[in-house]
Short mmCIF file of C-alpha atoms in Angstrom, two decimals:
data_model
loop_
_atom_site.label_atom_id
_atom_site.label_comp_id
_atom_site.label_asym_id
_atom_site.label_seq_id
_atom_site.Cartn_x
_atom_site.Cartn_y
_atom_site.Cartn_z
CA MET A 1 103.73 48.75 82.63
CA ASN A 2 102.61 51.23 79.95
CA LYS A 3 99.71 52.80 82.39
CA ILE A 4 102.53 52.92 85.78
CA ILE A 5 104.80 54.95 83.09
CA ILE A 6 102.00 57.50 81.12
CA ILE A 7 100.85 57.43 85.32
CA GLY A 8 104.26 58.26 86.98
CA LEU A 9 104.87 60.39 83.55
CA LEU A 10 101.70 62.74 84.38
CA ILE A 11 102.56 62.86 87.91
CA PHE A 12 106.32 64.67 87.34
CA LEU A 13 104.54 66.87 84.74
CA ALA A 14 101.83 67.99 86.96
CA ILE A 15 104.95 68.81 90.48
CA PHE A 16 107.25 70.43 87.76
CA TYR A 17 104.18 72.77 86.28
CA VAL A 18 103.39 73.39 90.02
CA ILE A 19 106.82 74.63 90.99
CA ASN A 20 108.50 76.24 88.23
CA SER A 21 104.89 78.47 87.51
CA GLN A 22 105.43 79.73 91.84
CA LYS A 23 109.00 80.63 90.78
CA SER A 24 107.41 83.21 87.90
CA ILE A 25 106.07 85.64 90.54
CA GLN A 26 108.29 87.22 92.70
CA ILE A 27 107.70 89.44 95.46
CA GLU A 28 109.91 91.45 96.82
CA GLY A 29 110.28 94.21 99.82
CA PHE A 30 106.75 94.56 101.08
CA TYR A 31 106.22 96.68 103.64
CA ILE A 32 103.57 98.05 105.17
CA VAL A 33 102.78 101.96 107.32
CA LEU A 34 100.04 101.75 109.79
CA PRO A 35 100.00 105.60 111.19
CA PRO A 36 99.65 105.95 114.56
CA SER A 37 95.81 106.02 116.26
CA SER A 38 94.92 104.95 111.85
CA LYS A 39 92.24 102.64 111.02
CA SER A 40 93.52 102.32 107.26
CA ALA A 41 97.65 101.21 106.45
CA SER A 42 98.64 100.94 103.29
CA GLY A 43 101.35 98.04 101.93
CA TYR A 44 104.09 98.49 98.74
CA GLY A 45 106.87 96.45 97.55
CA ILE A 46 107.61 94.87 94.19
CA ILE A 47 105.50 92.09 92.28
CA LYS A 48 107.88 90.89 89.01
CA ASN A 49 106.39 88.38 86.46
CA LYS A 50 109.74 86.18 86.42
CA SER A 51 108.20 84.26 83.56
CA ASN A 52 107.71 84.61 79.56
CA LYS A 53 103.99 84.98 79.96
CA PRO A 54 101.51 87.28 81.04
CA ASP A 55 99.81 87.15 84.52
CA VAL A 56 96.90 88.26 86.58
CA LEU A 57 96.55 89.58 90.13
CA ILE A 58 93.28 88.33 90.55
CA GLY A 59 93.28 88.19 94.38
CA VAL A 60 94.69 89.49 97.49
CA SER A 61 93.06 88.85 100.67
CA SER A 62 94.48 88.60 104.61
CA ASP A 63 93.13 86.79 107.62
CA ASP A 64 94.38 89.63 109.61
CA ALA A 65 92.50 92.89 107.30
CA THR A 66 90.51 93.09 104.06
CA VAL A 67 93.07 93.96 101.40
CA MET A 68 92.30 95.65 98.31
CA LEU A 69 94.74 97.06 95.28
CA HIS A 70 94.17 100.44 95.00
CA GLN A 71 95.94 103.74 92.20
CA THR A 72 96.03 106.98 93.90
CA GLN A 73 95.67 109.65 90.83
CA ILE A 74 94.99 113.04 91.67
CA HIS A 75 92.12 115.12 89.37
CA SER A 76 92.73 118.64 90.18
CA ASN A 77 94.83 118.95 92.73
CA MET A 78 92.53 115.53 94.47
CA ALA A 79 93.47 112.19 95.58
CA ASN A 80 91.60 109.77 94.48
CA MET A 81 91.94 106.09 95.38
CA VAL A 82 90.75 103.94 92.35
CA HIS A 83 90.39 100.65 92.84
CA HIS A 84 91.41 97.05 90.64
CA SER A 85 90.25 93.68 91.54
CA LYS A 86 92.89 92.41 88.73
CA PHE A 87 96.11 93.47 87.37
CA SER A 88 97.72 92.00 84.71
CA ILE A 89 101.51 91.81 84.77
CA ASN A 90 102.99 91.28 80.96
CA ALA A 91 105.99 88.86 81.14
CA GLY A 92 109.41 90.02 82.28
CA ASN A 93 107.24 93.47 83.40
CA SER A 94 106.98 94.15 87.54
CA LEU A 95 103.94 95.40 89.03
CA ILE A 96 105.70 98.57 91.70
CA LEU A 97 103.58 99.79 94.49
CA ARG A 98 104.83 103.32 96.60
CA PRO A 99 103.05 105.90 97.73
CA MET A 100 101.22 108.42 95.29
CA SER A 101 100.39 105.14 92.76
CA TYR A 102 99.60 101.65 93.18
CA HIS A 103 99.39 100.13 96.71
CA LEU A 104 97.60 97.88 98.89
CA MET A 105 95.03 99.63 101.19
CA LEU A 106 94.38 97.57 104.53
CA THR A 107 91.39 97.88 106.75
CA HIS A 108 89.96 96.20 109.47
CA ILE A 109 93.19 95.44 110.47
CA SER A 110 93.17 92.92 113.33
CA LYS A 111 94.36 93.89 117.17
CA SER A 112 96.40 90.68 116.69
CA ALA A 113 99.03 92.23 114.14
CA ARG A 114 101.32 93.95 115.67
CA HIS A 115 103.98 93.50 113.80
CA SER A 116 103.26 91.86 111.45
CA ILE A 117 100.86 90.51 108.17
CA LYS A 118 100.13 87.56 106.12
CA ILE A 119 98.45 87.79 102.79
CA LYS A 120 97.97 85.68 99.62
CA PHE A 121 97.62 87.01 96.38
CA GLU A 122 96.67 85.55 93.84
CA PHE A 123 97.73 85.03 90.50
CA LYS A 124 95.91 83.59 87.48
CA ASN A 125 98.59 81.23 86.46
CA ALA A 126 100.99 81.17 89.32
CA GLY A 127 98.42 80.17 91.60
CA ILE A 128 98.82 81.86 95.66
CA ILE A 129 101.68 83.42 97.05
CA GLU A 130 101.80 84.05 100.58
CA ILE A 131 104.45 86.47 102.02
CA LYS A 132 104.13 87.67 105.56
CA ILE A 133 104.68 91.51 105.64
CA PRO A 134 106.06 93.94 107.96
CA ILE A 135 104.76 96.45 109.60
CA LEU A 136 107.09 99.85 109.76
CA ASP A 137 106.30 102.55 112.31
CA SER A 138 105.49 105.45 110.51
CA HIS A 139 107.47 107.29 112.71
CA LYS A 140 110.95 106.00 111.27
CA TYR A 141 109.04 105.49 107.91
CA ASN A 142 108.17 110.04 106.91
#
């Protein structure tokens, strides 16, 4: 009887941890800009760490494109893209992806991805969060 109670409690705690850990990261306002006849696109939005502990973005991927986290840095009036394989987001802070700063770089985009692309964000603590990001017409964006 005690073993059943302990096993039940452990299952409850595991489910509670999974549910709460995924709510600790919020992904908001994402969109992708794909210029006409371009082979690459950029993704922008906000990743918020709502938890009371830091988390680390350890991967970004998609079945529809190659996705990388980049940062634009300006040196001698030249823009350079710096690849980040991971990014730490402190408790209560956000990673803001916007033009001329941090952004998602998408290449090798599938021809079937016309209106949106599913992207998986993998975090050390929160796990994998998958969202469908709309592709905006670059003429409307500018």
